[in-house]
Short mmCIF file of C-alpha atoms and ligand atoms in Angstrom, two decimals:
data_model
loop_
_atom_site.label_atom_id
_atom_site.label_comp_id
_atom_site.label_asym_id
_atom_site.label_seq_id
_atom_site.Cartn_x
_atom_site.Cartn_y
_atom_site.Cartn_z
CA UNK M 1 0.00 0.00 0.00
CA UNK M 2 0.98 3.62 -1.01
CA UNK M 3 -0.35 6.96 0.55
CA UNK M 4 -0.11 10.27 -0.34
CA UNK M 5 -0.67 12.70 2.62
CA UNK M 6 -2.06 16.45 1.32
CA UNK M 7 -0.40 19.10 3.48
CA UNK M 8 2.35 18.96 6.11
CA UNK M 9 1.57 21.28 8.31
CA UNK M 10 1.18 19.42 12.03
CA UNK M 11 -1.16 17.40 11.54
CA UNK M 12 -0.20 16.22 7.89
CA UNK M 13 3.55 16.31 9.23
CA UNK M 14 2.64 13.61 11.77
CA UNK M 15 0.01 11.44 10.21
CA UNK M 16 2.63 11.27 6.87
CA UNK M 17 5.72 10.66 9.73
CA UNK M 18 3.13 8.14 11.45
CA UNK M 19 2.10 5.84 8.68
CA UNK M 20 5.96 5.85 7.36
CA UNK M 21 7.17 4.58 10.76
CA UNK M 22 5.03 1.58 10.98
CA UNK M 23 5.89 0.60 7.55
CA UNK M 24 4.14 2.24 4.50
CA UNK M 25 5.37 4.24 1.23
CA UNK M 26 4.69 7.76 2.03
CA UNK M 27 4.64 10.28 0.13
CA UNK M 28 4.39 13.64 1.53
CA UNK M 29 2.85 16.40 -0.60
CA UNK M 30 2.28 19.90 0.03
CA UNK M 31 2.55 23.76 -2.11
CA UNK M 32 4.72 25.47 0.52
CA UNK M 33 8.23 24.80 -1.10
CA UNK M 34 9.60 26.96 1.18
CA UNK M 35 8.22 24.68 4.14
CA UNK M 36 9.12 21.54 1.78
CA UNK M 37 12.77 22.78 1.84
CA UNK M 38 12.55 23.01 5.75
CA UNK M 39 12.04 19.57 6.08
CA UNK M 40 14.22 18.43 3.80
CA UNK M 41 17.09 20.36 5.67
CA UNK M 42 15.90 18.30 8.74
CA UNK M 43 13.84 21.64 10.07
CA UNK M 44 10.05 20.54 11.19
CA UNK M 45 8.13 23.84 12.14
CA UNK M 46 6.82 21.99 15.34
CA UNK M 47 8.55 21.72 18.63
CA UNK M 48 7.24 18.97 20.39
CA UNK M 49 8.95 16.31 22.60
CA UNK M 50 10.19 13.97 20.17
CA UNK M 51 8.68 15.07 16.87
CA UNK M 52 11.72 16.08 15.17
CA UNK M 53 13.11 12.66 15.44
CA UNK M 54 10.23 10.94 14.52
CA UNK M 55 9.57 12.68 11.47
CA UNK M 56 13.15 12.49 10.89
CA UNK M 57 13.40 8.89 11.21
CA UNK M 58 10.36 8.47 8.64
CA UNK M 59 12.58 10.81 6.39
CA UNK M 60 15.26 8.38 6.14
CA UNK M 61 12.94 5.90 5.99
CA UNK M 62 9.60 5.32 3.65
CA UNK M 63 8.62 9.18 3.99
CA UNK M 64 9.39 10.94 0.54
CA UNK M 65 8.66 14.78 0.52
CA UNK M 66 7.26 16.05 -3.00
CA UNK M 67 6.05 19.03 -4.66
CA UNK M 68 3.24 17.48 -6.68
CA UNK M 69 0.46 14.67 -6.08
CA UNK M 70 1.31 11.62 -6.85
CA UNK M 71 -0.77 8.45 -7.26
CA UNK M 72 -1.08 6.69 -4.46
CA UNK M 73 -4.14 3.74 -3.10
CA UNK M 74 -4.24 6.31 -0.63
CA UNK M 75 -4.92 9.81 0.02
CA UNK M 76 -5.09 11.74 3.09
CA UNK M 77 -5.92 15.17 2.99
CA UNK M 78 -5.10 17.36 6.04
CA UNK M 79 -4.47 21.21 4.89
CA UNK M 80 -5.94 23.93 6.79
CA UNK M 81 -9.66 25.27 6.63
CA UNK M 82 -9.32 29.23 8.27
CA UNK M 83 -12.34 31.00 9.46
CA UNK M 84 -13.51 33.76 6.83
CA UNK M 85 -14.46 36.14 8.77
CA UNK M 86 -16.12 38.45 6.62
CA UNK M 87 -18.51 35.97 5.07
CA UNK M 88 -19.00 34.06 8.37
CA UNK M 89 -18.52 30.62 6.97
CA UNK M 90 -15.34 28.25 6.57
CA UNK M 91 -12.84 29.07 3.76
CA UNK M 92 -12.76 25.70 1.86
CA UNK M 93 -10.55 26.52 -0.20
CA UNK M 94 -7.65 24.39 0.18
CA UNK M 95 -9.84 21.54 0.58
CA UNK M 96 -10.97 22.06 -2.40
CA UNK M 97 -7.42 22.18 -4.07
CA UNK M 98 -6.61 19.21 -2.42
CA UNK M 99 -9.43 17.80 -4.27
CA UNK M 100 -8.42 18.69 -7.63
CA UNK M 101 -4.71 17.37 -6.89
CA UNK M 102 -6.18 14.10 -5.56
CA UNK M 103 -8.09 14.03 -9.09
CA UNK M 104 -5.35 14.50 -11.16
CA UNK M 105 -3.79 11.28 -9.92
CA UNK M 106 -6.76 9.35 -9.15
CA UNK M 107 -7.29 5.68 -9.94
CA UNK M 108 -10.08 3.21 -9.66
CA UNK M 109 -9.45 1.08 -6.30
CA UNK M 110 -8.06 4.19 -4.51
CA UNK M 111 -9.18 5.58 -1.19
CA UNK M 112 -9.51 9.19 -0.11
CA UNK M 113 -9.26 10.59 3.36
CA UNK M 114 -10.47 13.85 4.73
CA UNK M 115 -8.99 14.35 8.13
CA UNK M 116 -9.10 18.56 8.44
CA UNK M 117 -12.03 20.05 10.11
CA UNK M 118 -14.64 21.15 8.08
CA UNK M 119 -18.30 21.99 8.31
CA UNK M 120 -21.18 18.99 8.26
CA UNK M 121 -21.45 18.34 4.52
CA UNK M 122 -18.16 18.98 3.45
CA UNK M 123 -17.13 15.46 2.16
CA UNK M 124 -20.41 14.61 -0.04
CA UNK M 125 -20.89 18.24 -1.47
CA UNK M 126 -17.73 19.70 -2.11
CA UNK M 127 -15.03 16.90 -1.83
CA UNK M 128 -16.76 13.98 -3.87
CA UNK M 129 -18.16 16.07 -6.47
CA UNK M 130 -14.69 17.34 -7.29
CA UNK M 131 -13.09 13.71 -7.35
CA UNK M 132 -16.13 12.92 -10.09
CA UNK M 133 -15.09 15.58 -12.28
CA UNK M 134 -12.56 12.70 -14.08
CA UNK M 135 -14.97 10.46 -14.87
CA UNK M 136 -14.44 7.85 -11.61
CA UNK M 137 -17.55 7.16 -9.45
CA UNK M 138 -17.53 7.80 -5.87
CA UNK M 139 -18.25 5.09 -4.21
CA UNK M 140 -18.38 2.48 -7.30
CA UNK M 141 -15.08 3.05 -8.16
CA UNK M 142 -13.01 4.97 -5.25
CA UNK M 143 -13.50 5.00 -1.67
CA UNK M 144 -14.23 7.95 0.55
CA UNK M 145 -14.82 9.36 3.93
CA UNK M 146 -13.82 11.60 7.03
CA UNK M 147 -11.96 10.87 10.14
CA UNK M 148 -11.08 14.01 12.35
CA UNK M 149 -8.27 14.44 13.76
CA UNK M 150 -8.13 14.81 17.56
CA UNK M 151 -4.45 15.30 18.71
CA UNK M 152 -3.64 17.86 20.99
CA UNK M 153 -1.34 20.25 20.07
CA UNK M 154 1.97 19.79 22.72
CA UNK M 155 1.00 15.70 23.03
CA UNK M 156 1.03 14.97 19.16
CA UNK M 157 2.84 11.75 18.74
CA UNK M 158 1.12 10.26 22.01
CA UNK M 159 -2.05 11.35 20.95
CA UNK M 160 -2.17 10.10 17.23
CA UNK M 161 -0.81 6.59 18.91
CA UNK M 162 -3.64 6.45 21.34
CA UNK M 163 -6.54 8.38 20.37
CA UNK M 164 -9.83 6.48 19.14
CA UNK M 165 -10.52 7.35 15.96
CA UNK M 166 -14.33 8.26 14.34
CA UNK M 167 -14.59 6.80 10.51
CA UNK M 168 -17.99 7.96 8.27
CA UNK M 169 -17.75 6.64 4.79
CA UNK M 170 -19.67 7.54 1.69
CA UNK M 171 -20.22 3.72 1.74
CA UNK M 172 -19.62 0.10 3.56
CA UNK M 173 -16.65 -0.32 1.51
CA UNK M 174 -15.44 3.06 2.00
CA UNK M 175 -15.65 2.33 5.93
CA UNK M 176 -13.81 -1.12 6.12
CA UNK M 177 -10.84 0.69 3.89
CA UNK M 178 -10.35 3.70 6.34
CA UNK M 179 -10.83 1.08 9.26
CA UNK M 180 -7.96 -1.29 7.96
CA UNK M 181 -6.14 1.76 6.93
CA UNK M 182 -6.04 3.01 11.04
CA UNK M 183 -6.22 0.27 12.85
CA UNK M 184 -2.49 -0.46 12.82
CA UNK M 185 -1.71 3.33 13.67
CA UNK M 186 -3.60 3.59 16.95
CA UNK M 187 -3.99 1.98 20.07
CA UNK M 188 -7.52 3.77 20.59
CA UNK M 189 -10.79 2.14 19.01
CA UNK M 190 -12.31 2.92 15.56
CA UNK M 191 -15.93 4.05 15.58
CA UNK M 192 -18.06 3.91 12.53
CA UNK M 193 -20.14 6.96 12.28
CA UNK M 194 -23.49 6.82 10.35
CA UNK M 195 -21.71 8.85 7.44
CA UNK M 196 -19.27 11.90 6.85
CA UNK M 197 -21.39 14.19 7.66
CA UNK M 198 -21.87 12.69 11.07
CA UNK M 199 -18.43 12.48 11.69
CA UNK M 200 -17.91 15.77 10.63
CA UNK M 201 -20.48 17.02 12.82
CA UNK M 202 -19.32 14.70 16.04
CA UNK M 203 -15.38 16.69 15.77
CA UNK M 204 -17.26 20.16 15.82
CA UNK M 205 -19.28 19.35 18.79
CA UNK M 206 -16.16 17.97 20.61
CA UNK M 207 -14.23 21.39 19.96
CA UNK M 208 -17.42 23.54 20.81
CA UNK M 209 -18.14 21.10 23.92
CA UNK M 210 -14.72 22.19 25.60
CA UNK M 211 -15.35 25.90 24.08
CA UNK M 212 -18.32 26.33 26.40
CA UNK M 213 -17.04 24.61 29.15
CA UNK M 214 -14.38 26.85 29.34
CA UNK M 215 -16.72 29.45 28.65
CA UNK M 216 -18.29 28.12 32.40
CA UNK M 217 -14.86 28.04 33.97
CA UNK M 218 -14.53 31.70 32.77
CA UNK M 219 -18.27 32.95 34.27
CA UNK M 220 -17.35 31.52 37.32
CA UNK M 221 -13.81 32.77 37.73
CA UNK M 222 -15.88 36.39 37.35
CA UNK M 223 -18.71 35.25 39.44
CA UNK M 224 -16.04 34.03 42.15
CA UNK M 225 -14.13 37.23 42.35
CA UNK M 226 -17.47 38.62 43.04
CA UNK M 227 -18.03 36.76 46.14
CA UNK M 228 -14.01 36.75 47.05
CA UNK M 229 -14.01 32.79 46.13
CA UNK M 230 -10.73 31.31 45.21
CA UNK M 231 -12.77 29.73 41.74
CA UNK M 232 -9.89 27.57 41.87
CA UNK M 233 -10.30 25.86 45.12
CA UNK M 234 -14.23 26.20 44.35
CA UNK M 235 -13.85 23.79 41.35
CA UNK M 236 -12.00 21.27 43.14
CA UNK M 237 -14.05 20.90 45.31
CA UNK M 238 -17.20 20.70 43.23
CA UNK M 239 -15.51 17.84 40.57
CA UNK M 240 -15.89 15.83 43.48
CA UNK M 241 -19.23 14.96 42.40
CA UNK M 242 -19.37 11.94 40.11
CA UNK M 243 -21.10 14.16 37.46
CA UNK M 244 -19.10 17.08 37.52
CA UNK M 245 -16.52 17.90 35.43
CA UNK M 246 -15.32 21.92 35.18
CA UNK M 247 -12.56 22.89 33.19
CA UNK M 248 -9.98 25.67 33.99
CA UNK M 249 -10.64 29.36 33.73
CA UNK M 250 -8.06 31.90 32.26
CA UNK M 251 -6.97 34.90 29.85
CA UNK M 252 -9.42 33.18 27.22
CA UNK M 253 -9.23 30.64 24.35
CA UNK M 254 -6.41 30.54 21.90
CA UNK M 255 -5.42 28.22 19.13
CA UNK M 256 -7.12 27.61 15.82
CA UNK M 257 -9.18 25.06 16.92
CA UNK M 258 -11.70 26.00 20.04
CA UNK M 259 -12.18 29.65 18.84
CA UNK M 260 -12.59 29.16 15.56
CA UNK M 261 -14.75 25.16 15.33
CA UNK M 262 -17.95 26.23 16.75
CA UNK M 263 -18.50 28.83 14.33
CA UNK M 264 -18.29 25.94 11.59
CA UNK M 265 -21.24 24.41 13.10
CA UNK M 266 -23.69 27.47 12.38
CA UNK M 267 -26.54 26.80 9.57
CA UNK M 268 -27.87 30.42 9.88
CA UNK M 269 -30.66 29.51 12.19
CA UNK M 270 -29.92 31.00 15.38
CA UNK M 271 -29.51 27.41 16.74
CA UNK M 272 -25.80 28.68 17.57
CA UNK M 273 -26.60 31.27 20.43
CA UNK M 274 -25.03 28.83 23.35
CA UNK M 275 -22.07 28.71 21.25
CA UNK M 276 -21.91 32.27 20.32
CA UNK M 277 -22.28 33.63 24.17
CA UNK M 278 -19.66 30.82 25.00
CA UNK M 279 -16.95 32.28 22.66
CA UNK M 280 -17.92 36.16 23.28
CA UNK M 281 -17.24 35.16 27.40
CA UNK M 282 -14.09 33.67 26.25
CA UNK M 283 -12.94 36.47 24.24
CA UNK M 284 -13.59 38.73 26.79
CA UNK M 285 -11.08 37.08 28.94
CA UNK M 286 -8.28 39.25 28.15
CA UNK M 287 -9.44 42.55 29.18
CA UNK M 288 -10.90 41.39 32.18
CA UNK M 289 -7.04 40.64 33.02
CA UNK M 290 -6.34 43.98 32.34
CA UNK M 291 -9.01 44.94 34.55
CA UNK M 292 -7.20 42.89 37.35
CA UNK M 293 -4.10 44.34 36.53
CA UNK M 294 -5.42 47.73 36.59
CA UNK M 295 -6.62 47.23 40.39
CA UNK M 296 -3.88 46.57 41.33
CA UNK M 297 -1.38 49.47 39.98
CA UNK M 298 -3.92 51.71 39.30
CA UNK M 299 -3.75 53.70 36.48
CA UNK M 300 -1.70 51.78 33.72
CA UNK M 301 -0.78 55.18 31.99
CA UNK M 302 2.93 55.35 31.69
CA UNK M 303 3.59 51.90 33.39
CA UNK M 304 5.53 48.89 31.63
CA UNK M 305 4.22 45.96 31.66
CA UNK M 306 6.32 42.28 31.09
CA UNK M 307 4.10 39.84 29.21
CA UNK M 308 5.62 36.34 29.94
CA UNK M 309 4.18 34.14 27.56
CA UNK M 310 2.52 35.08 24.78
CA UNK M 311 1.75 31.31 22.79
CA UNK M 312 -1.96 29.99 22.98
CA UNK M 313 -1.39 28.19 25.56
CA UNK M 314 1.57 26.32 27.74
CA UNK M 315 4.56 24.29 26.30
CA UNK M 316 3.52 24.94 22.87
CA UNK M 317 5.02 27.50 20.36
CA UNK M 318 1.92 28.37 18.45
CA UNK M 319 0.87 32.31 19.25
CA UNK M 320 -2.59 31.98 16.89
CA UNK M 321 -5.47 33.51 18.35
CA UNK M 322 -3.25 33.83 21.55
CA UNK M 323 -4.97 35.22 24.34
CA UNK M 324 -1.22 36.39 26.08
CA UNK M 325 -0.41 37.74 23.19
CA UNK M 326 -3.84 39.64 22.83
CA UNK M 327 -3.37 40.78 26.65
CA UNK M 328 0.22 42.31 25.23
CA UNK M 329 -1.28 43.69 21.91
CA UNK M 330 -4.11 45.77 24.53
CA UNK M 331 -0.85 46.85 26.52
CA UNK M 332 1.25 48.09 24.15
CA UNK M 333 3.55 47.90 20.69
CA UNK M 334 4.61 43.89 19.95
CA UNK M 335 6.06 44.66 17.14
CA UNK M 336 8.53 46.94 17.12
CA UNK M 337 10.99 48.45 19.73
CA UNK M 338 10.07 47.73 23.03
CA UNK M 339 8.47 49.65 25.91
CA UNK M 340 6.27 51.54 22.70
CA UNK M 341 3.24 53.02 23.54
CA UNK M 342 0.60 53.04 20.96
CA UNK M 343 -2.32 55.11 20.18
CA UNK M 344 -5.13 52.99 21.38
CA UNK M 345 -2.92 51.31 23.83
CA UNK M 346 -4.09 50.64 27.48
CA UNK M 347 -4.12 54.14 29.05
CA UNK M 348 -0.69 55.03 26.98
CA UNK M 349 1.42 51.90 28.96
CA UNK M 350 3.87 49.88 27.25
CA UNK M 351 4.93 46.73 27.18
CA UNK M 352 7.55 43.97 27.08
CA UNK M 353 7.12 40.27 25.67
CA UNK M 354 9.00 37.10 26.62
CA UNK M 355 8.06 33.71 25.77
CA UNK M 356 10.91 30.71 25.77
CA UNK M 357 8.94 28.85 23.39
CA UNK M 358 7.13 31.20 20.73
CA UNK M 359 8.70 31.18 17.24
CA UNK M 360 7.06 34.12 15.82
CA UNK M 361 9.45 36.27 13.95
CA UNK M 362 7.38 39.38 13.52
CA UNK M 363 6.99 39.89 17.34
CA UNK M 364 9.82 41.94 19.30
CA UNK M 365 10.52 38.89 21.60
CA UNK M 366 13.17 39.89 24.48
CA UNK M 367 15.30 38.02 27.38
CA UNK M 368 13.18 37.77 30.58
CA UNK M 369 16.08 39.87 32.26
CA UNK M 370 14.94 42.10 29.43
CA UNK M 371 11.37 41.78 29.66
CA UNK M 372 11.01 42.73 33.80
CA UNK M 373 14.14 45.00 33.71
CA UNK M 374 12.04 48.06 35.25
CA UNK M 375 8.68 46.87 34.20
CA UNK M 376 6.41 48.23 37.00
CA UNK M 377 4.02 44.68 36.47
CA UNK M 378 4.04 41.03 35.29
CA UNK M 379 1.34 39.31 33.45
CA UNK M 380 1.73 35.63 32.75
CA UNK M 381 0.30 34.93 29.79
CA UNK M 382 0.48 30.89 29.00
CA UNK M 383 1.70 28.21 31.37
CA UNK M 384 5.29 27.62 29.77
CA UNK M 385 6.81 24.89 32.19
CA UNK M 386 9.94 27.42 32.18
CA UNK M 387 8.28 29.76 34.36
CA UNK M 388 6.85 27.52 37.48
CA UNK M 389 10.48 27.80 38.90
CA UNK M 390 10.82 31.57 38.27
CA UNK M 391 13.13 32.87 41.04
CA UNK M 392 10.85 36.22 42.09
CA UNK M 393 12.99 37.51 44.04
CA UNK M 394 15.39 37.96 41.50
CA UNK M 395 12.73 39.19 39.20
CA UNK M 396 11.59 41.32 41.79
CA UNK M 397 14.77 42.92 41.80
CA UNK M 398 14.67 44.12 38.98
CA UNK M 399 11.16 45.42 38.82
CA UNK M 400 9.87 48.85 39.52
CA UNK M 401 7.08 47.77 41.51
CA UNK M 402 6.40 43.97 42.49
CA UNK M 403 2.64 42.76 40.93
CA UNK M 404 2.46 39.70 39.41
CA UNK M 405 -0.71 38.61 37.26
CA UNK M 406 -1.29 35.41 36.92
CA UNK M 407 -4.88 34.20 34.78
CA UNK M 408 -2.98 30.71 34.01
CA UNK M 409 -2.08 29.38 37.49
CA UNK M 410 1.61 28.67 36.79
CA UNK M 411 3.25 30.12 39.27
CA UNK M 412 3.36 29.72 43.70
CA UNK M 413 1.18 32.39 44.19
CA UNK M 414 2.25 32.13 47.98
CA UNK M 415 5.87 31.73 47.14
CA UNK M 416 5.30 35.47 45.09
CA UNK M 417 3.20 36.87 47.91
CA UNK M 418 6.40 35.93 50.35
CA UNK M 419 9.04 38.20 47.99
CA UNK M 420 6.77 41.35 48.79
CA UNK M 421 4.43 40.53 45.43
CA UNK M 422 0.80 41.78 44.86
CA UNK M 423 -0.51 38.76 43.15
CA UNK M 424 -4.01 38.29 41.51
CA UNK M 425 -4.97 35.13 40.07
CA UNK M 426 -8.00 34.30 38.19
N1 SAJ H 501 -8.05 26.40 27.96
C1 SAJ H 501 -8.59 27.01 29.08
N2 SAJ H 501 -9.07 26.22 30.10
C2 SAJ H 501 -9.00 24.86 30.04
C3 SAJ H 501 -8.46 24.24 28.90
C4 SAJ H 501 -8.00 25.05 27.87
O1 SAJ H 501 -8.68 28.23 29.17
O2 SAJ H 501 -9.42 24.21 30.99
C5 SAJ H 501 -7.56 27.23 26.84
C6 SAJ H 501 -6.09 26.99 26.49
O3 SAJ H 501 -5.24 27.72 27.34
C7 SAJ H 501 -6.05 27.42 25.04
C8 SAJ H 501 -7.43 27.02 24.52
O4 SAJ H 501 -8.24 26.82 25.66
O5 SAJ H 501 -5.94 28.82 24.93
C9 SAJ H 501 -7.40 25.75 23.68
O6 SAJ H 501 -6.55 24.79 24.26
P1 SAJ H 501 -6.94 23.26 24.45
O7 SAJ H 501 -5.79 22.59 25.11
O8 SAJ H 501 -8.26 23.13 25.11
O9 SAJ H 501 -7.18 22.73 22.97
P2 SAJ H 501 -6.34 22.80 21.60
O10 SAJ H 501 -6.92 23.89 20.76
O11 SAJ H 501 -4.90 22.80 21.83
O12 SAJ H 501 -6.75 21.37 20.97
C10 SAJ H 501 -8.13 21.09 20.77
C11 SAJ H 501 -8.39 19.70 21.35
N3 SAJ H 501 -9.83 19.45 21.37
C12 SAJ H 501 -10.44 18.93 22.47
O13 SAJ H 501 -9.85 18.68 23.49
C13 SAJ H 501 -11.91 18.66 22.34
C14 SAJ H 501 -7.66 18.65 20.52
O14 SAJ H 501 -7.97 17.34 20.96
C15 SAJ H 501 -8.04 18.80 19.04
O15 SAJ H 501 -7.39 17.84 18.23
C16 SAJ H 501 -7.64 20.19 18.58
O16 SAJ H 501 -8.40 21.13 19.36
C17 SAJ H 501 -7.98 20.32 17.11
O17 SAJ H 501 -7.05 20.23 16.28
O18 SAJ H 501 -9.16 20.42 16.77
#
């Protein structure tokens, strides 16, 4: 068996990596020949415990990198599906380019694979129709169907060993072809959904699911501060019951997954509104950080403030949709020379960014001696590992004034407290 995997971004960087470790011809396909050349110089644009090797062992092994499609009795299609904004709807775009490229090398007996997240329909009305266009039947004479993807960014490799996996097929022989085809790769189960559209529908309810429960977490962190409740302690205590389950509140919900999923689900019937309040609480999250930050220095007009991680979340390197970074952005310039105020910024303060993990070459990244070197605050902005051992009374020392912000709950807030700190947690 031969498979072509469409797009190597994470999740096509894995999956082709996966399949060519446990024994099959890959070939890995994608447009970016920047990104192609990457790779090839033993570069993946992930850092996650062990990826590099494992995608570089499938590189000297069966994983080929290529600039075309080939033909292949397999195709797995994992490029990106953004949010369009404007038009409210997913951009389908590069699905639907995959789909061409798939039918330019298509054969009868083949099997296609649509793993990115797209909204309910996606496979039967825009995928197979495309694959038709060379004459081959769908179904009759090529298989077809949709299994998300569920790996979670930071625990890739684990996570595509052990996840269960949900299969909808166009057809019963489209089913048993994706089942053999994942069976070897993971650990987890394989469930047969009723049909793509079902399986399409069951990852977007998933990603929306934890999008409002994190929306709870949130309404209680603001409810809690209300009542001077640690929300913390408060949800400990109430997972105790056997049918409880609360997430974690914090600055809000970055990625390109939970913010952007549930708006995939909406049909334009108003069915959405949980969903919708659910991501406005979440995207809220950031200023009400400011607002914490505020009481407690006051005015932030002329104060510097050291933004310590700015990635969508801890021990990852991603910064899209980052709710650090958007806590930074509302504080000051992240661009360009440091300690900038902007028009528009927070009462005219400024700010400093440090994150030991984010990649992002547009943002003015500095040392975190740099970043607190007379900054009059500190907000932590994702849960970086690095910074649960932060010595503060050597930051401290080099602070203008010692408060400490902390939405994520990464550092000893007691420990802070002790060096003469002002903490506020969420
Ligand atoms: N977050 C909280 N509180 C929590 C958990 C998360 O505020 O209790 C925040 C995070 O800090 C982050 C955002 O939510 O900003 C999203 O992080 P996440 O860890 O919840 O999820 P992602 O986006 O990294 O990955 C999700 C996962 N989906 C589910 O858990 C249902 C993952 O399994 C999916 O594969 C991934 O989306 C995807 O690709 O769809």
């Amino acid at each position: 068996m031969t498979v072509c995997v469409h797009g190597l971004g994470y999740i096509g960087l894995a999956t082709a990596a996966h399949f060519a470790n446990h024994g099959t011809e890959v070939v890995g396909f994608d447009v970016d020949e920047d990104l192609l050349d990457r790779l090839s110089e033993g570069e993946p644009a992930v850092s996650e415990p062990d990826f590099e090797s494992y995608v570089q062992d499938a590189l000297d092994g069966n994983l080929a990198l290529s600039r075309r499609p080939r033909p292949a009795d397999v195709h797995v299609i994992c490029v990106p599906t953004p949010y369009d904004e404007m038009n409210g709807e997913a951009d389908l775009a590069y699905v639907e380019s995959a789909g061409r490229n798939v039918a330019s090398v298509l054969r009868p007996g083949d099997t296609v694979v649509l793993e990115s997240t797209v909204p309910p329909g996606t496979t039967t009305e825009v995928l197979a129709p495309i694959l038709s266009r060379g004459g081959l039947d769908v179904g009759d004479d090529v298989s077809l169907g949709y299994t998300p993807e569920t790996v979670m960014p930071g625990n890739t490799l684990t996570e595509l060993r052990t996840n269960d996996r949900i299969v909808g097929g166009v057809d019963e022989a489209s089913v048993e072809a994706i089942e053999s085809l994942y069976e070897p790769l993971t650990s987890g189960d394989i469930h047969v959904a009723a049909d793509p559209t079902t399986a399409e529908f069951v990852k977007l309810a998933q990603n929306a699911k934890r999008n409002v429960s994190i929306a709870y977490a949130n309404t209680l962190a603001l409810l809690a501060e209300n009542y001077g409740v640690d929300v913390r302690s408060a949800i400990s205590l109430a997972n105790n019951h056997p049918r409880v389950d609360i997430l974690n509140p914090g600055p809000g919900v970055g990625g390109h997954c939970l913010p952007v999923d549930p708006h995939f689900l909406s049909d334009g019937t108003g069915a959405t509104e949980l969903l919708d309040v659910a991501s406005q609480v979440n995207d809220r999250m950031p200023e009400h950080v400011i607002r914490m930050l505020e009481d407690a220095v006051g005015s932030l007009h002329g104060k510097t403030v050291a933004v310590l991680g700015i990635t969508y979340k801890g021990n990852v390197s991603d910064t899209r949709n980052s709710p650090g970074l958007e806590i930074a952005k509302l504080l000051g310039d992240v661009t360009t020379e440091t300690r900038t105020a902007v028009d528009g910024g927070w009462g005219e303060s400024s700010v400093t960014i440090h994150d030991p993990r984010a990649t992002d070459s547009r943002l003015q990244l500095v040392s975190l001696d740099a970043a607190v070197d007379g900054a009059d605050a500190v907000v932590f902005g994702a849960a970086h590992d690095e910074f649960a051992d932060l010595n503060p009374a050597a930051i401290g020392a080099k602070m203008s004034e010692r408060t400490v912000v902390d939405p994520v709950d990464v550092i000893d807030a007691e420990r802070w407290a002790d060096h003469g700190f002002d903490v506020r947690t969420l």
